[in-house]
mmCIF file with all atom_site columns, C-alpha atoms in Angstrom:
data_model
loop_
_atom_site.group_PDB
_atom_site.id
_atom_site.type_symbol
_atom_site.label_atom_id
_atom_site.label_alt_id
_atom_site.label_comp_id
_atom_site.label_asym_id
_atom_site.label_entity_id
_atom_site.label_seq_id
_atom_site.pdbx_PDB_ins_code
_atom_site.Cartn_x
_atom_site.Cartn_y
_atom_site.Cartn_z
_atom_site.occupancy
_atom_site.B_iso_or_equiv
_atom_site.pdbx_formal_charge
_atom_site.auth_seq_id
_atom_site.auth_comp_id
_atom_site.auth_asym_id
_atom_site.auth_atom_id
_atom_site.pdbx_PDB_model_num
ATOM 1  C CA . MET G 1 1  ? -58.072 43.512 -83.551 1.00 61.00 ? 1  MET G CA 1
ATOM 2  C CA . LYS G 1 2  ? -54.922 44.905 -81.953 1.00 62.00 ? 2  LYS G CA 1
ATOM 3  C CA . LEU G 1 3  ? -54.775 43.921 -78.467 1.00 66.00 ? 3  LEU G CA 1
ATOM 4  C CA . HIS G 1 4  ? -51.149 45.037 -77.231 1.00 72.00 ? 4  HIS G CA 1
ATOM 5  C CA . TYR G 1 5  ? -50.295 48.589 -77.972 1.00 70.00 ? 5  TYR G CA 1
ATOM 6  C CA . GLY G 1 6  ? -46.713 49.477 -78.100 1.00 73.00 ? 6  GLY G CA 1
ATOM 7  C CA . ILE G 1 7  ? -44.513 52.770 -77.110 1.00 75.00 ? 7  ILE G CA 1
ATOM 8  C CA . ASP G 1 8  ? -45.494 54.147 -80.879 1.00 75.00 ? 8  ASP G CA 1
ATOM 9  C CA . THR G 1 9  ? -48.999 54.025 -79.860 1.00 73.00 ? 9  THR G CA 1
ATOM 10 C CA . LEU G 1 10 ? -48.433 56.219 -77.256 1.00 73.00 ? 10 LEU G CA 1
ATOM 11 C CA . LYS G 1 11 ? -46.761 58.604 -79.047 1.00 77.00 ? 11 LYS G CA 1
ATOM 12 C CA . ASN G 1 12 ? -49.500 59.339 -80.694 1.00 77.00 ? 12 ASN G CA 1
ATOM 13 C CA . ILE G 1 13 ? -52.183 60.083 -78.018 1.00 78.00 ? 13 ILE G CA 1
ATOM 14 C CA . ASP G 1 14 ? -53.263 63.878 -78.379 1.00 80.00 ? 14 ASP G CA 1
ATOM 15 C CA . ILE G 1 15 ? -53.523 64.541 -74.730 1.00 80.00 ? 15 ILE G CA 1
ATOM 16 C CA . MET G 1 16 ? -55.071 68.108 -75.508 1.00 84.00 ? 16 MET G CA 1
ATOM 17 C CA . SER G 1 17 ? -58.259 66.076 -76.232 1.00 85.00 ? 17 SER G CA 1
ATOM 18 C CA . PHE G 1 18 ? -58.685 64.471 -72.872 1.00 85.00 ? 18 PHE G CA 1
ATOM 19 C CA . LEU G 1 19 ? -57.948 68.243 -71.419 1.00 89.00 ? 19 LEU G CA 1
ATOM 20 C CA . PRO G 1 20 ? -61.605 68.759 -70.563 1.00 89.00 ? 20 PRO G CA 1
ATOM 21 C CA . PHE G 1 21 ? -62.526 65.763 -68.859 1.00 89.00 ? 21 PHE G CA 1
ATOM 22 C CA . ILE G 1 22 ? -59.181 65.505 -66.380 1.00 91.00 ? 22 ILE G CA 1
ATOM 23 C CA . LEU G 1 23 ? -59.056 69.035 -65.939 1.00 92.00 ? 23 LEU G CA 1
ATOM 24 C CA . PRO G 1 24 ? -62.552 69.738 -63.829 1.00 93.00 ? 24 PRO G CA 1
ATOM 25 C CA . VAL G 1 25 ? -61.342 66.284 -61.721 1.00 90.00 ? 25 VAL G CA 1
ATOM 26 C CA . LEU G 1 26 ? -57.967 67.990 -60.723 1.00 91.00 ? 26 LEU G CA 1
ATOM 27 C CA . VAL G 1 27 ? -59.656 71.464 -59.741 1.00 93.00 ? 27 VAL G CA 1
ATOM 28 C CA . ILE G 1 28 ? -62.434 69.522 -57.646 1.00 92.00 ? 28 ILE G CA 1
ATOM 29 C CA . GLY G 1 29 ? -59.440 67.968 -55.922 1.00 91.00 ? 29 GLY G CA 1
ATOM 30 C CA . LEU G 1 30 ? -57.574 70.453 -55.299 1.00 93.00 ? 30 LEU G CA 1
ATOM 31 C CA . ILE G 1 31 ? -60.361 72.475 -53.739 1.00 94.00 ? 31 ILE G CA 1
ATOM 32 C CA . LEU G 1 32 ? -61.351 69.382 -51.426 1.00 93.00 ? 32 LEU G CA 1
ATOM 33 C CA . VAL G 1 33 ? -57.745 69.431 -50.441 1.00 93.00 ? 33 VAL G CA 1
ATOM 34 C CA . LEU G 1 34 ? -57.591 72.919 -49.740 1.00 95.00 ? 34 LEU G CA 1
ATOM 35 C CA . ILE G 1 35 ? -60.840 72.908 -47.338 1.00 93.00 ? 35 ILE G CA 1
ATOM 36 C CA . ALA G 1 36 ? -59.772 69.735 -45.710 1.00 92.00 ? 36 ALA G CA 1
ATOM 37 C CA . LEU G 1 37 ? -56.219 71.182 -45.145 1.00 93.00 ? 37 LEU G CA 1
ATOM 38 C CA . ILE G 1 38 ? -57.691 74.811 -44.135 1.00 94.00 ? 38 ILE G CA 1
ATOM 39 C CA . ASP G 1 39 ? -60.309 72.834 -41.634 1.00 92.00 ? 39 ASP G CA 1
ATOM 40 C CA . LEU G 1 40 ? -57.690 70.439 -39.800 1.00 91.00 ? 40 LEU G CA 1
ATOM 41 C CA . TYR G 1 41 ? -55.359 73.830 -39.604 1.00 93.00 ? 41 TYR G CA 1
ATOM 42 C CA . ARG G 1 42 ? -58.140 76.093 -38.001 1.00 92.00 ? 42 ARG G CA 1
ATOM 43 C CA . ASN G 1 43 ? -59.166 72.979 -35.638 1.00 88.00 ? 43 ASN G CA 1
ATOM 44 C CA . ARG G 1 44 ? -55.575 71.198 -34.856 1.00 87.00 ? 44 ARG G CA 1
ATOM 45 C CA . THR G 1 45 ? -55.728 71.551 -31.233 1.00 86.00 ? 45 THR G CA 1
ATOM 46 C CA . ARG G 1 46 ? -59.210 69.342 -31.288 1.00 85.00 ? 46 ARG G CA 1
ATOM 47 C CA . ARG G 1 47 ? -58.038 66.878 -33.500 1.00 82.00 ? 47 ARG G CA 1
ATOM 48 C CA . ASN G 1 48 ? -56.158 63.729 -32.830 1.00 82.00 ? 48 ASN G CA 1
ATOM 49 C CA . ASN G 1 49 ? -53.613 62.393 -35.100 1.00 87.00 ? 49 ASN G CA 1
ATOM 50 C CA . VAL G 1 50 ? -53.244 65.769 -37.136 1.00 90.00 ? 50 VAL G CA 1
ATOM 51 C CA . LEU G 1 51 ? -49.915 64.371 -38.689 1.00 92.00 ? 51 LEU G CA 1
ATOM 52 C CA . LEU G 1 52 ? -51.531 61.129 -39.986 1.00 92.00 ? 52 LEU G CA 1
ATOM 53 C CA . TRP G 1 53 ? -54.511 63.227 -41.110 1.00 90.00 ? 53 TRP G CA 1
ATOM 54 C CA . THR G 1 54 ? -52.351 65.678 -43.214 1.00 92.00 ? 54 THR G CA 1
ATOM 55 C CA . LEU G 1 55 ? -50.543 62.728 -44.633 1.00 93.00 ? 55 LEU G CA 1
ATOM 56 C CA . ILE G 1 56 ? -54.002 60.858 -46.144 1.00 91.00 ? 56 ILE G CA 1
ATOM 57 C CA . ILE G 1 57 ? -55.525 64.340 -47.107 1.00 91.00 ? 57 ILE G CA 1
ATOM 58 C CA . LEU G 1 58 ? -52.154 65.283 -49.312 1.00 92.00 ? 58 LEU G CA 1
ATOM 59 C CA . PHE G 1 59 ? -51.264 61.585 -50.678 1.00 92.00 ? 59 PHE G CA 1
ATOM 60 C CA . VAL G 1 60 ? -54.477 59.637 -51.018 1.00 89.00 ? 60 VAL G CA 1
ATOM 61 C CA . ASN G 1 61 ? -56.047 62.221 -53.748 1.00 81.00 ? 61 ASN G CA 1
ATOM 62 C CA . ILE G 1 62 ? -59.679 63.030 -54.106 1.00 84.00 ? 62 ILE G CA 1
ATOM 63 C CA . LEU G 1 63 ? -60.730 60.148 -51.378 1.00 89.00 ? 63 LEU G CA 1
ATOM 64 C CA . GLY G 1 64 ? -58.274 61.301 -48.887 1.00 90.00 ? 64 GLY G CA 1
ATOM 65 C CA . PRO G 1 65 ? -60.182 64.928 -48.032 1.00 88.00 ? 65 PRO G CA 1
ATOM 66 C CA . ILE G 1 66 ? -63.230 63.165 -48.616 1.00 88.00 ? 66 ILE G CA 1
ATOM 67 C CA . LEU G 1 67 ? -62.437 60.830 -45.514 1.00 88.00 ? 67 LEU G CA 1
ATOM 68 C CA . TYR G 1 68 ? -60.954 63.439 -43.446 1.00 88.00 ? 68 TYR G CA 1
ATOM 69 C CA . LEU G 1 69 ? -64.167 65.628 -44.069 1.00 86.00 ? 69 LEU G CA 1
ATOM 70 C CA . VAL G 1 70 ? -66.550 62.656 -43.200 1.00 89.00 ? 70 VAL G CA 1
ATOM 71 C CA . ILE G 1 71 ? -64.937 60.821 -40.658 1.00 86.00 ? 71 ILE G CA 1
ATOM 72 C CA . GLY G 1 72 ? -61.942 62.832 -39.245 1.00 82.00 ? 72 GLY G CA 1
ATOM 73 C CA . ARG G 1 73 ? -64.488 65.873 -38.112 1.00 76.00 ? 73 ARG G CA 1
ATOM 74 C CA . LYS G 1 74 ? -66.354 64.056 -36.136 1.00 73.00 ? 74 LYS G CA 1
ATOM 75 C CA . GLU G 1 75 ? -63.383 62.698 -33.950 1.00 62.00 ? 75 GLU G CA 1
ATOM 76 C CA . SER G 1 76 ? -63.139 65.940 -32.140 1.00 55.00 ? 76 SER G CA 1
ATOM 77 C CA . ASP G 1 77 ? -66.928 65.570 -31.146 1.00 52.00 ? 77 ASP G CA 1
ATOM 78 C CA . ARG G 1 78 ? -66.267 62.368 -29.170 1.00 52.00 ? 78 ARG G CA 1
#
């Protein structure tokens, strides 16, 4: 059993074989980011911390837009 993999092993990995698994995750993440940013832009006058939410949406990958859509949208109702 080989426990240590070197840089030569990484060169032999076929990236195209992983594409069917990676591509849907990337597309769903992009759609979530766009939906969250559009909603934030449309309601920017009613939202608190617009800059903070923008940074969270953009830099926390898939979890950032989900957090905004669950927590950030309720922020203006208070």
